[in-house]
PDB file of N, CA and C in Angstrom:
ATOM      1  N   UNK A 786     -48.461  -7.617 -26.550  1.00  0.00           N
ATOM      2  CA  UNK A 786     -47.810  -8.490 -27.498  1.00  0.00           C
ATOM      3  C   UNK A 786     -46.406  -7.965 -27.750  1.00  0.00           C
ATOM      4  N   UNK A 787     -45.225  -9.011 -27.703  1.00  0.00           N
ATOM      5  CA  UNK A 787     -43.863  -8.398 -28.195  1.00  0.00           C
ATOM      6  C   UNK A 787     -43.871  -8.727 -29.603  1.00  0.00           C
ATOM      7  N   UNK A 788     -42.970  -8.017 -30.115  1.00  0.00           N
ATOM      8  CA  UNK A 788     -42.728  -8.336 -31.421  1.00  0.00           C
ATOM      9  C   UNK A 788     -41.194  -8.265 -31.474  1.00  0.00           C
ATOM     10  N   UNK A 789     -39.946  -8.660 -32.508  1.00  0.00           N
ATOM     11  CA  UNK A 789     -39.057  -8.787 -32.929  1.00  0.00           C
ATOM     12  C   UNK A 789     -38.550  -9.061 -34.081  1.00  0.00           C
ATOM     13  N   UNK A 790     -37.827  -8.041 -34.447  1.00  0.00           N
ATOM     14  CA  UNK A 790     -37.360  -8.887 -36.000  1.00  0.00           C
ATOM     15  C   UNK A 790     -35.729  -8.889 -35.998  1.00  0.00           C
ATOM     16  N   UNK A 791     -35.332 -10.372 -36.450  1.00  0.00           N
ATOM     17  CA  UNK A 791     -33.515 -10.876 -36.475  1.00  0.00           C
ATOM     18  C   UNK A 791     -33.757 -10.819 -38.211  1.00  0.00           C
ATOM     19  N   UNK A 792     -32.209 -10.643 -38.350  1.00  0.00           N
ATOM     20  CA  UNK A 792     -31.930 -11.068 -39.333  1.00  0.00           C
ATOM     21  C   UNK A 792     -30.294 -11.722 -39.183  1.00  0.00           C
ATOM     22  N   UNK A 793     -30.523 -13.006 -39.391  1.00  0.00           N
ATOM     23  CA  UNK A 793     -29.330 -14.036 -39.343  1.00  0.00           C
ATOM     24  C   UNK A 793     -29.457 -14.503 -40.564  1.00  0.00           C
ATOM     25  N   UNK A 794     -28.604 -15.921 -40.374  1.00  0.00           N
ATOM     26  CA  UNK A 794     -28.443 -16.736 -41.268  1.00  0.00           C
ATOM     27  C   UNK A 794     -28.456 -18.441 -40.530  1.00  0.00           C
ATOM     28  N   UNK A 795     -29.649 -19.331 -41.253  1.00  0.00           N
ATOM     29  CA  UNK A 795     -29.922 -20.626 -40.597  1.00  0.00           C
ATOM     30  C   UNK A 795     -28.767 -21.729 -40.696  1.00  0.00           C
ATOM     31  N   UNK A 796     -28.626 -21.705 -39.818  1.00  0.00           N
ATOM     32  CA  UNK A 796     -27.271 -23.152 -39.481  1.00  0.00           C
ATOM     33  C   UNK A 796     -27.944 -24.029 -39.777  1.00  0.00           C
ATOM     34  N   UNK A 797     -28.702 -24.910 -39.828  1.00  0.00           N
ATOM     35  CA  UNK A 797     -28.952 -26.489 -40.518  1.00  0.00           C
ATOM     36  C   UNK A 797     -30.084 -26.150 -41.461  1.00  0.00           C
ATOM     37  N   UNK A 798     -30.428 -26.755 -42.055  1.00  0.00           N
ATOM     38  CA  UNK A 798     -31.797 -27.240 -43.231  1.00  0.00           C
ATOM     39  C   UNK A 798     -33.036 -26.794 -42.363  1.00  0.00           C
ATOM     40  N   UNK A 799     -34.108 -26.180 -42.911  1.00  0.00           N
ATOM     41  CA  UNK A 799     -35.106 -26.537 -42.269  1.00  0.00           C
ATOM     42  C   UNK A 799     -35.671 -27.917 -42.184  1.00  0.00           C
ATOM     43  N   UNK A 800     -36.045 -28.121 -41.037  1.00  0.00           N
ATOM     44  CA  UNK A 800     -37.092 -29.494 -40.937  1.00  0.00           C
ATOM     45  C   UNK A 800     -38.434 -28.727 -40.993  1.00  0.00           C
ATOM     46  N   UNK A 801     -39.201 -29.496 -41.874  1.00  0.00           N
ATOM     47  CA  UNK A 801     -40.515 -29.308 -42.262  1.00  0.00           C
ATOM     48  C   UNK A 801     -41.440 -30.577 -42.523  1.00  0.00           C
ATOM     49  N   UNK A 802     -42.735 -30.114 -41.361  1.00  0.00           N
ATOM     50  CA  UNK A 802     -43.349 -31.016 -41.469  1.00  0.00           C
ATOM     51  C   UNK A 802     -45.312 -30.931 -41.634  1.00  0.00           C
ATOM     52  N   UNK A 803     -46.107 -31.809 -42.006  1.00  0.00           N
ATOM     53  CA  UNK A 803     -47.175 -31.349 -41.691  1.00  0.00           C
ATOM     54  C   UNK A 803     -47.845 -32.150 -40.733  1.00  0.00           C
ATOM     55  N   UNK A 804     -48.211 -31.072 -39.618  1.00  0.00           N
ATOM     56  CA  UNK A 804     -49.463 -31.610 -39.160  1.00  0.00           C
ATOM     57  C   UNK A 804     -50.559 -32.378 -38.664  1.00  0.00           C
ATOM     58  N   UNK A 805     -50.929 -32.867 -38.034  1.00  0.00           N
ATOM     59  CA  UNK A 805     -52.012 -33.665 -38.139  1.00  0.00           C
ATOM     60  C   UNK A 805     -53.600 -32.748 -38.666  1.00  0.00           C
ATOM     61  N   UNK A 806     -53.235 -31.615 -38.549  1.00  0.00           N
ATOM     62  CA  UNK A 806     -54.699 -30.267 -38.713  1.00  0.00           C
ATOM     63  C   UNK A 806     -54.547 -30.074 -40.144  1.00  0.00           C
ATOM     64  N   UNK A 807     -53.308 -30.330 -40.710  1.00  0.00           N
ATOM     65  CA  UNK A 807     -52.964 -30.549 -42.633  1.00  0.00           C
ATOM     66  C   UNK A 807     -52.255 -29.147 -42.724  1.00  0.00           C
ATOM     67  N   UNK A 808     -52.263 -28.023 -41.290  1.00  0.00           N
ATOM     68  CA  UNK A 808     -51.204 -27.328 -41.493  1.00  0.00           C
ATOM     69  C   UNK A 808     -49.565 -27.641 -41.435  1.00  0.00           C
ATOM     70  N   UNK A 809     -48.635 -26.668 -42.430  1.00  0.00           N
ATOM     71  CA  UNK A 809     -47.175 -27.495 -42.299  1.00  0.00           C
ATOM     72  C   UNK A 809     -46.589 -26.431 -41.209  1.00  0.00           C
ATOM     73  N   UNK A 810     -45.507 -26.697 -40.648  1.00  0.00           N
ATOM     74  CA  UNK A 810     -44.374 -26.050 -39.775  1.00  0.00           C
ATOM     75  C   UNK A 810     -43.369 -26.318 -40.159  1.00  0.00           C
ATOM     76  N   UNK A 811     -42.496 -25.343 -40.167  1.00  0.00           N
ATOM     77  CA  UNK A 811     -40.435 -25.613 -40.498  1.00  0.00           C
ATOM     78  C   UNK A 811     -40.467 -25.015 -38.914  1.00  0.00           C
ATOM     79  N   UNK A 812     -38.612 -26.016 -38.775  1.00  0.00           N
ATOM     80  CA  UNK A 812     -38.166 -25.617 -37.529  1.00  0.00           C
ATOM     81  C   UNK A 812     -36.874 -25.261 -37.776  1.00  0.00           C
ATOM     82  N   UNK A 813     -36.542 -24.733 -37.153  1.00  0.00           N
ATOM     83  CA  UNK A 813     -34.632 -24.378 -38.051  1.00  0.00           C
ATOM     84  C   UNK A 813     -33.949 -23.196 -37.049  1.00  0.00           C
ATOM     85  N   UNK A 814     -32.699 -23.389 -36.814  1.00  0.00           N
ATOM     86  CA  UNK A 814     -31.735 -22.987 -35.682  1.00  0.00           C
ATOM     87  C   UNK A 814     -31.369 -21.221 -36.628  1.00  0.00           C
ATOM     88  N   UNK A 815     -31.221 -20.469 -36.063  1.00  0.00           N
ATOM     89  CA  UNK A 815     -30.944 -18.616 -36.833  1.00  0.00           C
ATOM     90  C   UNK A 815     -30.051 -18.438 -35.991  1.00  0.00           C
ATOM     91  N   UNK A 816     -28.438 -18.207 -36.598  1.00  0.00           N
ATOM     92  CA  UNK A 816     -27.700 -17.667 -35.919  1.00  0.00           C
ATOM     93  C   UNK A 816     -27.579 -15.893 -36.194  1.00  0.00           C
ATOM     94  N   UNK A 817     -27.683 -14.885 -35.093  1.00  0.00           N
ATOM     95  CA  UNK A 817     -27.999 -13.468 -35.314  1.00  0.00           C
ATOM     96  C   UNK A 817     -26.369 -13.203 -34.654  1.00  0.00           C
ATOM     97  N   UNK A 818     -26.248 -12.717 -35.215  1.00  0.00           N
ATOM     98  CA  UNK A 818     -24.736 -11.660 -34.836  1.00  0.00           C
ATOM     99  C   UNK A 818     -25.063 -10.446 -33.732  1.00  0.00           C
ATOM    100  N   UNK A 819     -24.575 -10.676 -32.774  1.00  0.00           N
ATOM    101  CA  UNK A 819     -24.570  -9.216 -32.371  1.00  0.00           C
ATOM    102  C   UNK A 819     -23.662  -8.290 -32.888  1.00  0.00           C
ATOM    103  N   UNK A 820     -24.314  -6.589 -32.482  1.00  0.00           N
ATOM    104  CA  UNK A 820     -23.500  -5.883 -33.411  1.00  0.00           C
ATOM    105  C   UNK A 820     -22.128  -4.918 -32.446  1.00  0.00           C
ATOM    106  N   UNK A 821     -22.261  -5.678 -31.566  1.00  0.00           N
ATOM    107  CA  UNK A 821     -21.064  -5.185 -30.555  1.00  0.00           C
ATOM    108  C   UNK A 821     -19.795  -6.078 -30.170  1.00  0.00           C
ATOM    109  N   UNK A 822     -18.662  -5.553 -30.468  1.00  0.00           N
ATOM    110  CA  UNK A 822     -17.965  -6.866 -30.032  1.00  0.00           C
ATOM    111  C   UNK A 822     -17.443  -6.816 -28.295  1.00  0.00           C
ATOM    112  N   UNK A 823     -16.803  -8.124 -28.441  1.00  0.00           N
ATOM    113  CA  UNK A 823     -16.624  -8.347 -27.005  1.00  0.00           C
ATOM    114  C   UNK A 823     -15.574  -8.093 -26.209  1.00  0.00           C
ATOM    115  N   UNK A 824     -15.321  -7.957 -25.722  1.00  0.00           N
ATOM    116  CA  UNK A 824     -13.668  -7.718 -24.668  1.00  0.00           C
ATOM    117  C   UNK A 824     -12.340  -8.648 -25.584  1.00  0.00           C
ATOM    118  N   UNK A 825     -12.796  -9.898 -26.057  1.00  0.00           N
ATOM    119  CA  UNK A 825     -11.893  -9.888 -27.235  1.00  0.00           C
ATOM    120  C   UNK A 825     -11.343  -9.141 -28.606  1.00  0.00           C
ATOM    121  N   UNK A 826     -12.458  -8.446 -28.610  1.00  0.00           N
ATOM    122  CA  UNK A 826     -12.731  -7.631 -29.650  1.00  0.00           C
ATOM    123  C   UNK A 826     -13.010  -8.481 -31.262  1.00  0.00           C
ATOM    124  N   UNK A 827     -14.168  -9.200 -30.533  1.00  0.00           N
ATOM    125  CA  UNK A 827     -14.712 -10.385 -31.266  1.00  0.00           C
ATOM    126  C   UNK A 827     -16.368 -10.173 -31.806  1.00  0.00           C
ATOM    127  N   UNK A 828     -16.909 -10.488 -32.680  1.00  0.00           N
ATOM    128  CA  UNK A 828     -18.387 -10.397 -32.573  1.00  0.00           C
ATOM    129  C   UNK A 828     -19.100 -11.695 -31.940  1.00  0.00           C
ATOM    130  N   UNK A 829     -19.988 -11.713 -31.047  1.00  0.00           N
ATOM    131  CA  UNK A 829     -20.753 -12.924 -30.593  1.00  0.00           C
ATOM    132  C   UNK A 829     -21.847 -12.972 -31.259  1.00  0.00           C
ATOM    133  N   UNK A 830     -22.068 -14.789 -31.535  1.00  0.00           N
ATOM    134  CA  UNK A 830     -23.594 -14.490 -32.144  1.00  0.00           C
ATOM    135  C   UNK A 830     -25.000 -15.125 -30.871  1.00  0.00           C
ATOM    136  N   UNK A 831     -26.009 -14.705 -31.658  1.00  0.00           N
ATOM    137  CA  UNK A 831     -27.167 -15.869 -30.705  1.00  0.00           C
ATOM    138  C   UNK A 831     -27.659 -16.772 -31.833  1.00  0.00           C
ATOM    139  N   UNK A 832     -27.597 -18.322 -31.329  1.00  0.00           N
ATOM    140  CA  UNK A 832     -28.305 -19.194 -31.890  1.00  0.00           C
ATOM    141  C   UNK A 832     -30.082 -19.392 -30.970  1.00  0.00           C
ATOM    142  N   UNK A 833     -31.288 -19.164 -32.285  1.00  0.00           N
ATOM    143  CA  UNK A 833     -32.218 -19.133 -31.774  1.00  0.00           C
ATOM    144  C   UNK A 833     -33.192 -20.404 -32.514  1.00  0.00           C
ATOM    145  N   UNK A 834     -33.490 -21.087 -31.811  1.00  0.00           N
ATOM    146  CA  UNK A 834     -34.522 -21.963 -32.587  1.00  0.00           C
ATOM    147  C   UNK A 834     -35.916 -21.157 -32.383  1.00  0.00           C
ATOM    148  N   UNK A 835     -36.422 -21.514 -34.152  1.00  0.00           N
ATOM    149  CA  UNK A 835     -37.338 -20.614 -34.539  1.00  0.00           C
ATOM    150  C   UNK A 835     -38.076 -21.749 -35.099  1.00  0.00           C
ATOM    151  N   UNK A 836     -39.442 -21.266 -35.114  1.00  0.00           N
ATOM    152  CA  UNK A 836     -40.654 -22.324 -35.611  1.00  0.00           C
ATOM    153  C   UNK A 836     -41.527 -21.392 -36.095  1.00  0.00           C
ATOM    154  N   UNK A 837     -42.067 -21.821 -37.512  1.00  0.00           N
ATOM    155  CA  UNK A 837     -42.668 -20.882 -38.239  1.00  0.00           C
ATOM    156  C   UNK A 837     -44.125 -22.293 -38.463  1.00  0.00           C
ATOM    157  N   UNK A 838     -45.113 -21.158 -38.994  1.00  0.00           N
ATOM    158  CA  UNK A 838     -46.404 -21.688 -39.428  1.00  0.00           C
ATOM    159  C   UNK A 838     -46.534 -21.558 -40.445  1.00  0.00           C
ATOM    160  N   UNK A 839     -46.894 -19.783 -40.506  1.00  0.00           N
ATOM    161  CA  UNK A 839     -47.514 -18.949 -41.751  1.00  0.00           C
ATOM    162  C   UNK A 839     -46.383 -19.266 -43.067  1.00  0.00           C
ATOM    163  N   UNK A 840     -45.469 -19.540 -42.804  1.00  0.00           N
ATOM    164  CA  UNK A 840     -44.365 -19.213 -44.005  1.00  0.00           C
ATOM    165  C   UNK A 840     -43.596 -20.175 -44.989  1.00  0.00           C
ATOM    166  N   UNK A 841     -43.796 -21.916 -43.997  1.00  0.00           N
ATOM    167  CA  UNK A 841     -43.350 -23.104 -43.641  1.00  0.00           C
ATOM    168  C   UNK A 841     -42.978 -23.724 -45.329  1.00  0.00           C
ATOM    169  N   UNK A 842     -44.292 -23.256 -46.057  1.00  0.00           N
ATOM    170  CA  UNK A 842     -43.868 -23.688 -47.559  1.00  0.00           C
ATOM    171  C   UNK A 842     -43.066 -23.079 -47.971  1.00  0.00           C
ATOM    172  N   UNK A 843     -42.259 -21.833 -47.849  1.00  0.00           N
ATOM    173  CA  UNK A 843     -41.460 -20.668 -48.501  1.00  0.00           C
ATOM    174  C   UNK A 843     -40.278 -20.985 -48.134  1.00  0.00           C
ATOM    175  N   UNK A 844     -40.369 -21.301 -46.559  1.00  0.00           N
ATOM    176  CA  UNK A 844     -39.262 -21.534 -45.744  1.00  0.00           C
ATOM    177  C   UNK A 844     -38.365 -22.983 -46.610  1.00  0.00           C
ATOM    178  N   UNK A 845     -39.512 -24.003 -46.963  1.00  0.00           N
ATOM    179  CA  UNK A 845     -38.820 -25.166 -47.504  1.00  0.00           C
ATOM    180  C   UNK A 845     -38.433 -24.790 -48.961  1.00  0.00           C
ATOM    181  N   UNK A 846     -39.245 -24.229 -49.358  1.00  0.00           N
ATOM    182  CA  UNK A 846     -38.830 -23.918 -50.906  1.00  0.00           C
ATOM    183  C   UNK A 846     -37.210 -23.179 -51.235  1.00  0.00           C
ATOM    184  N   UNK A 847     -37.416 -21.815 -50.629  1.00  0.00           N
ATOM    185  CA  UNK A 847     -36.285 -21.172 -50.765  1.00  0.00           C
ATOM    186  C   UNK A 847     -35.169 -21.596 -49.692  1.00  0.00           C
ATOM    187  N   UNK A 848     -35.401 -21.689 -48.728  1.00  0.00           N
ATOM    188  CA  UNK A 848     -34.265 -21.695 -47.609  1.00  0.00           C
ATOM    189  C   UNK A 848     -33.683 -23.231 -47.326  1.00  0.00           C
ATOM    190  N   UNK A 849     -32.317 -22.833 -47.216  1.00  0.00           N
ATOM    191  CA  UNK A 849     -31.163 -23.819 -46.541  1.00  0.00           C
ATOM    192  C   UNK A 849     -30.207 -23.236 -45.774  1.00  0.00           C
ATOM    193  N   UNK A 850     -29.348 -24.465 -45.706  1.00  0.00           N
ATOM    194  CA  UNK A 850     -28.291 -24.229 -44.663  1.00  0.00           C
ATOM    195  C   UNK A 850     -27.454 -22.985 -45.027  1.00  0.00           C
ATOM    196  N   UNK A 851     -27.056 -21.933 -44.326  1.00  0.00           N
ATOM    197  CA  UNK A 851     -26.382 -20.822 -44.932  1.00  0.00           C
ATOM    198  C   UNK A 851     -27.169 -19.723 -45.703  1.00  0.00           C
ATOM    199  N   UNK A 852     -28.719 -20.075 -45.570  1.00  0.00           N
ATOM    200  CA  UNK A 852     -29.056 -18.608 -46.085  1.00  0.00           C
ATOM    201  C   UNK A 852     -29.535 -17.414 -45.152  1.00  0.00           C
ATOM    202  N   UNK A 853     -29.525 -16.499 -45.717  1.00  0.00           N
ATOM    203  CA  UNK A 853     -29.499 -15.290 -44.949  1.00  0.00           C
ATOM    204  C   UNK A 853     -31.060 -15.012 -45.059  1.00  0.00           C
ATOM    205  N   UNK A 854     -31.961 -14.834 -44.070  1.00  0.00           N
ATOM    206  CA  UNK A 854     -33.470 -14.495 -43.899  1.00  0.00           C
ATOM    207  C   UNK A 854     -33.583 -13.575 -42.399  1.00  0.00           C
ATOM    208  N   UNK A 855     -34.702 -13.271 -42.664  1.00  0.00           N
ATOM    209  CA  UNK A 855     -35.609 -12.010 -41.675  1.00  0.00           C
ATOM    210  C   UNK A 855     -36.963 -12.538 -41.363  1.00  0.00           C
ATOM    211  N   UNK A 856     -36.622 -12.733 -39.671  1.00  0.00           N
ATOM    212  CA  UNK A 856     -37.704 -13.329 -39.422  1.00  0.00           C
ATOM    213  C   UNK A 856     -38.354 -11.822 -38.479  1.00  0.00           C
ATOM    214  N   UNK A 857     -39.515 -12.104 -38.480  1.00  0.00           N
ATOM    215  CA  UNK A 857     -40.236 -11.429 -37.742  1.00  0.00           C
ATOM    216  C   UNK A 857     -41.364 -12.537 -36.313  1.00  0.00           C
ATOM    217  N   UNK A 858     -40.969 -12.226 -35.470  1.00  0.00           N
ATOM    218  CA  UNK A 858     -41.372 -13.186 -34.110  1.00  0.00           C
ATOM    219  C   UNK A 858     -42.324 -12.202 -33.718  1.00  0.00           C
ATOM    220  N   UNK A 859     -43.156 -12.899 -33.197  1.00  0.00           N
ATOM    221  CA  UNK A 859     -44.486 -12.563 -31.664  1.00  0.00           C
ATOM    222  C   UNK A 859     -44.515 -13.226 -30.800  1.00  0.00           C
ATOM    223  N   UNK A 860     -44.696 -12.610 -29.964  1.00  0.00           N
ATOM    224  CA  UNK A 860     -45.309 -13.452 -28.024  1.00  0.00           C
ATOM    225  C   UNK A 860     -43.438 -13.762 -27.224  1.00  0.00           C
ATOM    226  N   UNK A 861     -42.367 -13.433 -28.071  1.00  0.00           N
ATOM    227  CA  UNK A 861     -41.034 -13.630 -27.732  1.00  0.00           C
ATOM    228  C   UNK A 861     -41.276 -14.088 -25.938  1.00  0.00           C
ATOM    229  N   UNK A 862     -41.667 -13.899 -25.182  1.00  0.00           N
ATOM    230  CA  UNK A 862     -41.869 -13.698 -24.025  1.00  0.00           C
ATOM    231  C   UNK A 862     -42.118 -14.696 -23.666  1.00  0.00           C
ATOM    232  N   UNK A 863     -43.699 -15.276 -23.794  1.00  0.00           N
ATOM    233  CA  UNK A 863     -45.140 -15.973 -23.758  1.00  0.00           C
ATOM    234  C   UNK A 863     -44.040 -17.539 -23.940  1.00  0.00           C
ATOM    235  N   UNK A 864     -43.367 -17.888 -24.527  1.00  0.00           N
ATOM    236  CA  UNK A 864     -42.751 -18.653 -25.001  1.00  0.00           C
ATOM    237  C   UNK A 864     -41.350 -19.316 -25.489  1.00  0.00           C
ATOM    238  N   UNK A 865     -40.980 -20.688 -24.880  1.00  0.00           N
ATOM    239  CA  UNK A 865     -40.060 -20.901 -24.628  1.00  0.00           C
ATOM    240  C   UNK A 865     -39.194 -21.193 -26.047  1.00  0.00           C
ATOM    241  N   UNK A 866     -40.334 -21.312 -27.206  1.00  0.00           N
ATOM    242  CA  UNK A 866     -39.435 -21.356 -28.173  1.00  0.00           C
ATOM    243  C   UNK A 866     -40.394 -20.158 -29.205  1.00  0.00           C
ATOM    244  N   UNK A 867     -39.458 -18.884 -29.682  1.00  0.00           N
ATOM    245  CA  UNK A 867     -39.817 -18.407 -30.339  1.00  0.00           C
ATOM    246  C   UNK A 867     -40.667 -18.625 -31.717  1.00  0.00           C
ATOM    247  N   UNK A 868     -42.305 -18.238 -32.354  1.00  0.00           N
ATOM    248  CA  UNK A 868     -42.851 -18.355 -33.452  1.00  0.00           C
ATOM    249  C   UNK A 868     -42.951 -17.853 -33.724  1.00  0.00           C
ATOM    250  N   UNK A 869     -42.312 -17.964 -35.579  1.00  0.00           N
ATOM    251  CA  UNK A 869     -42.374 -17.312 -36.531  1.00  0.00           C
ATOM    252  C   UNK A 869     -43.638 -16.658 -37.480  1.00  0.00           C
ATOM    253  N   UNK A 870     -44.023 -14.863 -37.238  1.00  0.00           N
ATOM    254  CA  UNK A 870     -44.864 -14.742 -38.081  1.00  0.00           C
ATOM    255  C   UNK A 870     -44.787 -14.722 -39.465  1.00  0.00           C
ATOM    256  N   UNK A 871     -43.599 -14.161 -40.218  1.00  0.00           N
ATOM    257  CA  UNK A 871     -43.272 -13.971 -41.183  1.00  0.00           C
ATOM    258  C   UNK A 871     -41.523 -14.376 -41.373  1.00  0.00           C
ATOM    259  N   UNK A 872     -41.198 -15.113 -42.581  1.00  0.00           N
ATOM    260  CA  UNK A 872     -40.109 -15.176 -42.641  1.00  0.00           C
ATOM    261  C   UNK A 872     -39.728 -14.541 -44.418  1.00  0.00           C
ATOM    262  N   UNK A 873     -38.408 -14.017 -44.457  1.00  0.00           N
ATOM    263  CA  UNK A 873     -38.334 -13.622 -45.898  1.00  0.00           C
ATOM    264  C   UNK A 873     -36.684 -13.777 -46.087  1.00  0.00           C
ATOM    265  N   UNK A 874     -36.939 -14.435 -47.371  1.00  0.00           N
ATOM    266  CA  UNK A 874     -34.708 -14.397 -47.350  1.00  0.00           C
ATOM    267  C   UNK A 874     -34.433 -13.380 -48.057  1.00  0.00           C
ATOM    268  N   UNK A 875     -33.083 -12.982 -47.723  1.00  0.00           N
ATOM    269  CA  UNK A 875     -32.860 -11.973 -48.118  1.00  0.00           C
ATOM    270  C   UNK A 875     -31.594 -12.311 -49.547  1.00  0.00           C
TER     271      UNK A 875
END
């Protein structure tokens, strides 16, 4: 199993939805900074679309566009779009 943890900040709103199983999901774009800059002597970031399960009510409650959160990912690999085990804003 891989594991990973970013800490960015989400460029659009989460979309959140539930289910047909009556579980909910948020989906939402995390831009992560790298911490090296570039031959410009610039910082680059990565935009990652992230999809959470476990967290999806928290995610809608607290989080929007521009906030700063810590996600923690599994299976990074296994999968073409990273899922969220835990998310927390900071």
């Amino acid at each position: 199993m891989n594991r990973v943890e970013l800490i960015g900040r989400l460029c659009t709103d989460p979309e959140v939805r539930t289910l047909s199983s009556g579980h909910m999901m948020a989906r939402f774009r995390l831009a992560v900074k790298r911490d090296r800059k570039d031959s410009n002597g610039e910082y680059q970031s990565d935009f990652l679309q992230i999809v959470a399960f476990n967290s999806a009510e928290n995610i809608q409650k607290y989080l929007h566009k521009g906030s700063q959160c810590a996600v923690e990912v599994f299976d990074v690999l296994d999968h073409a779009i990273p899922l969220c085990h835990s998310c927390h804003s900071l």
